[in-house]
PDB file of C-alpha atoms and ligand atoms in Angstrom:
ATOM      1  CA  MET A   1     108.197  67.877 116.774  1.00  0.00           C
ATOM      2  CA  LYS A   2     106.925  64.832 114.879  1.00  0.00           C
ATOM      3  CA  LYS A   3     108.070  63.916 111.424  1.00  0.00           C
ATOM      4  CA  GLU A   4     104.505  64.085 110.073  1.00  0.00           C
ATOM      5  CA  GLU A   5     104.195  67.472 111.540  1.00  0.00           C
ATOM      6  CA  LEU A   6     107.362  68.828 110.061  1.00  0.00           C
ATOM      7  CA  GLU A   7     106.234  67.526 106.675  1.00  0.00           C
ATOM      8  CA  LYS A   8     103.107  69.310 106.820  1.00  0.00           C
ATOM      9  CA  TYR A   9     104.865  72.608 107.631  1.00  0.00           C
ATOM     10  CA  GLU A  10     107.341  71.955 104.837  1.00  0.00           C
ATOM     11  CA  LYS A  11     104.258  71.477 102.351  1.00  0.00           C
ATOM     12  CA  LEU A  12     102.782  74.855 103.591  1.00  0.00           C
ATOM     13  CA  LEU A  13     106.033  76.663 103.186  1.00  0.00           C
ATOM     14  CA  LEU A  14     106.845  75.198  99.787  1.00  0.00           C
ATOM     15  CA  LYS A  15     103.345  76.108  98.676  1.00  0.00           C
ATOM     16  CA  LYS A  16     103.607  79.654  99.806  1.00  0.00           C
ATOM     17  CA  ARG A  17     107.087  79.784  98.294  1.00  0.00           C
ATOM     18  CA  GLU A  18     105.821  78.812  94.866  1.00  0.00           C
ATOM     19  CA  GLU A  19     103.128  81.385  95.032  1.00  0.00           C
ATOM     20  CA  LEU A  20     105.652  84.073  96.013  1.00  0.00           C
ATOM     21  CA  LEU A  21     107.986  83.125  93.163  1.00  0.00           C
ATOM     22  CA  GLU A  22     105.158  83.494  90.622  1.00  0.00           C
ATOM     23  CA  GLU A  23     104.317  86.957  92.027  1.00  0.00           C
ATOM     24  CA  LEU A  24     107.916  87.933  91.940  1.00  0.00           C
ATOM     25  CA  LYS A  25     108.390  86.594  88.474  1.00  0.00           C
ATOM     26  CA  ILE A  26     105.663  88.932  87.363  1.00  0.00           C
ATOM     27  CA  SER A  27     106.978  91.964  89.245  1.00  0.00           C
ATOM     28  CA  LYS A  28     110.438  91.121  88.075  1.00  0.00           C
ATOM     29  CA  SER A  29     109.654  91.211  84.548  1.00  0.00           C
ATOM     30  CA  GLN A  30     108.259  94.572  84.861  1.00  0.00           C
ATOM     31  CA  PHE A  31     111.404  95.613  86.926  1.00  0.00           C
ATOM     32  CA  SER A  32     113.523  94.175  84.285  1.00  0.00           C
ATOM     33  CA  GLU A  33     111.940  96.093  81.290  1.00  0.00           C
ATOM     34  CA  THR A  34     112.602  99.472  82.752  1.00  0.00           C
ATOM     35  CA  THR A  35     116.159  98.883  84.072  1.00  0.00           C
ATOM     36  CA  LYS A  36     117.414  96.425  81.318  1.00  0.00           C
ATOM     37  CA  ASP A  37     119.194  94.584  84.031  1.00  0.00           C
ATOM     38  CA  ALA A  38     117.949  91.012  83.689  1.00  0.00           C
ATOM     39  CA  THR A  39     119.963  88.766  85.747  1.00  0.00           C
ATOM     40  CA  GLY A  40     118.427  85.552  84.941  1.00  0.00           C
ATOM     41  CA  ASP A  41     115.355  83.648  85.783  1.00  0.00           C
ATOM     42  CA  LEU A  42     114.136  84.213  89.290  1.00  0.00           C
ATOM     43  CA  SER A  43     112.422  80.772  89.267  1.00  0.00           C
ATOM     44  CA  SER A  44     116.066  79.302  89.500  1.00  0.00           C
ATOM     45  CA  TYR A  45     116.516  81.151  92.809  1.00  0.00           C
ATOM     46  CA  SER A  46     117.207  78.555  95.425  1.00  0.00           C
ATOM     47  CA  TYR A  47     117.399  78.799  99.243  1.00  0.00           C
ATOM     48  CA  HIS A  48     120.981  77.784  99.066  1.00  0.00           C
ATOM     49  CA  MET A  49     121.764  81.086  97.159  1.00  0.00           C
ATOM     50  CA  ALA A  50     122.184  83.160 100.165  1.00  0.00           C
ATOM     51  CA  ASP A  51     125.152  81.055 101.129  1.00  0.00           C
ATOM     52  CA  GLN A  52     127.145  81.797  97.968  1.00  0.00           C
ATOM     53  CA  GLY A  53     127.071  85.517  98.007  1.00  0.00           C
ATOM     54  CA  THR A  54     128.245  86.508  94.568  1.00  0.00           C
ATOM     55  CA  ASP A  55     127.620  89.926  93.152  1.00  0.00           C
ATOM     56  CA  ALA A  56     124.684  88.788  91.089  1.00  0.00           C
ATOM     57  CA  MET A  57     123.359  87.090  94.055  1.00  0.00           C
ATOM     58  CA  GLU A  58     123.677  90.225  95.940  1.00  0.00           C
ATOM     59  CA  ARG A  59     121.795  92.255  93.390  1.00  0.00           C
ATOM     60  CA  GLU A  60     119.138  89.584  93.324  1.00  0.00           C
ATOM     61  CA  LYS A  61     118.784  89.844  97.128  1.00  0.00           C
ATOM     62  CA  ALA A  62     118.522  93.550  96.926  1.00  0.00           C
ATOM     63  CA  PHE A  63     115.694  93.224  94.380  1.00  0.00           C
ATOM     64  CA  LEU A  64     114.003  90.613  96.614  1.00  0.00           C
ATOM     65  CA  PHE A  65     114.196  92.839  99.669  1.00  0.00           C
ATOM     66  CA  ALA A  66     112.824  95.854  97.790  1.00  0.00           C
ATOM     67  CA  SER A  67     109.520  94.251  97.876  1.00  0.00           C
ATOM     68  CA  LYS A  68     107.122  92.840 100.482  1.00  0.00           C
ATOM     69  CA  SER A  69     106.720  89.375  98.938  1.00  0.00           C
ATOM     70  CA  GLY A  70     110.440  89.194  98.446  1.00  0.00           C
ATOM     71  CA  ARG A  71     111.097  89.720 102.130  1.00  0.00           C
ATOM     72  CA  LEU A  72     108.360  87.260 102.834  1.00  0.00           C
ATOM     73  CA  LEU A  73     110.331  84.766 100.544  1.00  0.00           C
ATOM     74  CA  TYR A  74     113.399  85.351 102.464  1.00  0.00           C
ATOM     75  CA  HIS A  75     111.750  84.485 105.796  1.00  0.00           C
ATOM     76  CA  ILE A  76     110.096  81.229 104.236  1.00  0.00           C
ATOM     77  CA  ASP A  77     113.421  80.116 102.929  1.00  0.00           C
ATOM     78  CA  GLU A  78     114.907  80.777 106.446  1.00  0.00           C
ATOM     79  CA  ALA A  79     112.181  78.595 107.779  1.00  0.00           C
ATOM     80  CA  LEU A  80     112.833  75.772 105.258  1.00  0.00           C
ATOM     81  CA  ARG A  81     116.520  76.055 106.218  1.00  0.00           C
ATOM     82  CA  ARG A  82     115.715  75.553 110.024  1.00  0.00           C
ATOM     83  CA  LEU A  83     113.285  72.716 109.103  1.00  0.00           C
ATOM     84  CA  ARG A  84     116.209  70.941 107.405  1.00  0.00           C
ATOM     85  CA  LYS A  85     118.709  71.665 110.202  1.00  0.00           C
ATOM     86  CA  GLY A  86     116.043  70.157 112.655  1.00  0.00           C
ATOM     87  CA  ASP A  87     115.713  73.530 114.426  1.00  0.00           C
ATOM     88  CA  PHE A  88     112.103  74.309 113.084  1.00  0.00           C
ATOM     89  CA  GLY A  89     109.400  75.331 115.346  1.00  0.00           C
ATOM     90  CA  ASN A  90     111.619  76.839 118.146  1.00  0.00           C
ATOM     91  CA  CYS A  91     111.704  80.412 119.071  1.00  0.00           C
ATOM     92  CA  GLN A  92     114.705  81.938 117.749  1.00  0.00           C
ATOM     93  CA  ASN A  93     114.850  84.232 120.737  1.00  0.00           C
ATOM     94  CA  CYS A  94     113.984  82.217 123.897  1.00  0.00           C
ATOM     95  CA  GLY A  95     114.489  78.620 122.294  1.00  0.00           C
ATOM     96  CA  LYS A  96     110.904  77.597 123.529  1.00  0.00           C
ATOM     97  CA  PRO A  97     108.771  75.664 121.004  1.00  0.00           C
ATOM     98  CA  ILE A  98     106.514  78.121 119.042  1.00  0.00           C
ATOM     99  CA  GLN A  99     102.785  77.535 119.682  1.00  0.00           C
ATOM    100  CA  LYS A 100     101.118  75.166 117.018  1.00  0.00           C
ATOM    101  CA  ALA A 101      98.247  77.479 116.388  1.00  0.00           C
ATOM    102  CA  ARG A 102     100.848  80.242 115.503  1.00  0.00           C
ATOM    103  CA  LEU A 103     102.805  78.082 113.245  1.00  0.00           C
ATOM    104  CA  GLU A 104      99.459  76.912 111.405  1.00  0.00           C
ATOM    105  CA  ALA A 105      98.716  80.595 110.639  1.00  0.00           C
ATOM    106  CA  VAL A 106     102.424  81.570 110.161  1.00  0.00           C
ATOM    107  CA  PRO A 107     104.680  78.571 109.329  1.00  0.00           C
ATOM    108  CA  HIS A 108     107.690  80.890 108.831  1.00  0.00           C
ATOM    109  CA  ALA A 109     107.302  82.343 112.372  1.00  0.00           C
ATOM    110  CA  ARG A 110     110.710  83.073 113.869  1.00  0.00           C
ATOM    111  CA  LEU A 111     109.482  83.872 117.384  1.00  0.00           C
ATOM    112  CA  CYS A 112     106.977  82.586 119.781  1.00  0.00           C
ATOM    113  CA  ILE A 113     104.032  84.816 120.729  1.00  0.00           C
ATOM    114  CA  GLU A 114     105.537  86.226 123.862  1.00  0.00           C
ATOM    115  CA  CYS A 115     108.651  87.315 122.144  1.00  0.00           C
ATOM    116  CA  LYS A 116     106.886  88.624 119.176  1.00  0.00           C
ATOM    117  CA  GLU A 117     104.639  90.683 121.312  1.00  0.00           C
ATOM    118  CA  ARG A 118     107.816  92.020 123.130  1.00  0.00           C
ATOM    119  CA  GLU A 119     109.509  92.806 119.857  1.00  0.00           C
ATOM    120  CA  GLU A 120     106.448  94.874 118.445  1.00  0.00           C
ATOM    121  CA  GLU A 121     106.278  96.671 121.754  1.00  0.00           C
ATOM    122  CA  ALA A 122     109.894  97.514 121.605  1.00  0.00           C
ATOM    123  CA  LYS A 123     109.262  98.707 118.048  1.00  0.00           C
ATOM    124  CA  ALA A 124     106.422 100.863 119.114  1.00  0.00           C
ATOM    125  CA  GLY A 125     108.695 102.304 121.684  1.00  0.00           C
ATOM    126  CA  ARG A 126     106.718 101.527 124.772  1.00  0.00           C
TER     127      ARG A 126
HETATM  128 ZN1   ZN B 201     110.334  83.266 122.402  1.00  0.00          ZN
END
């Protein structure tokens, strides 16, 4: 994939990430009020966090995974990690390049359309 293309997807991912962090900050402040378990500012969440794995970070991750936007944030961080590793845009299952139209719509896509469909079918039990 060309450098300009990667930059475009990185921008898309970072923009989406900002939006999610905003959303999560709002839901987290509501969450903290009821549990009195504030573990720092979510905006400091970095995508290197998952590599560090302390207790506070495990809790943070548990919180993130409790919401749909949190899970989406995780997938976006994974995509950014792949982008920096130079592994972006390839299907994580079959290794073929993911269709451009799919990446435009879902820049954090992990699978190509064929593999995605197969996965959905497996989930549906067909
Ligand atoms: Zn595939």
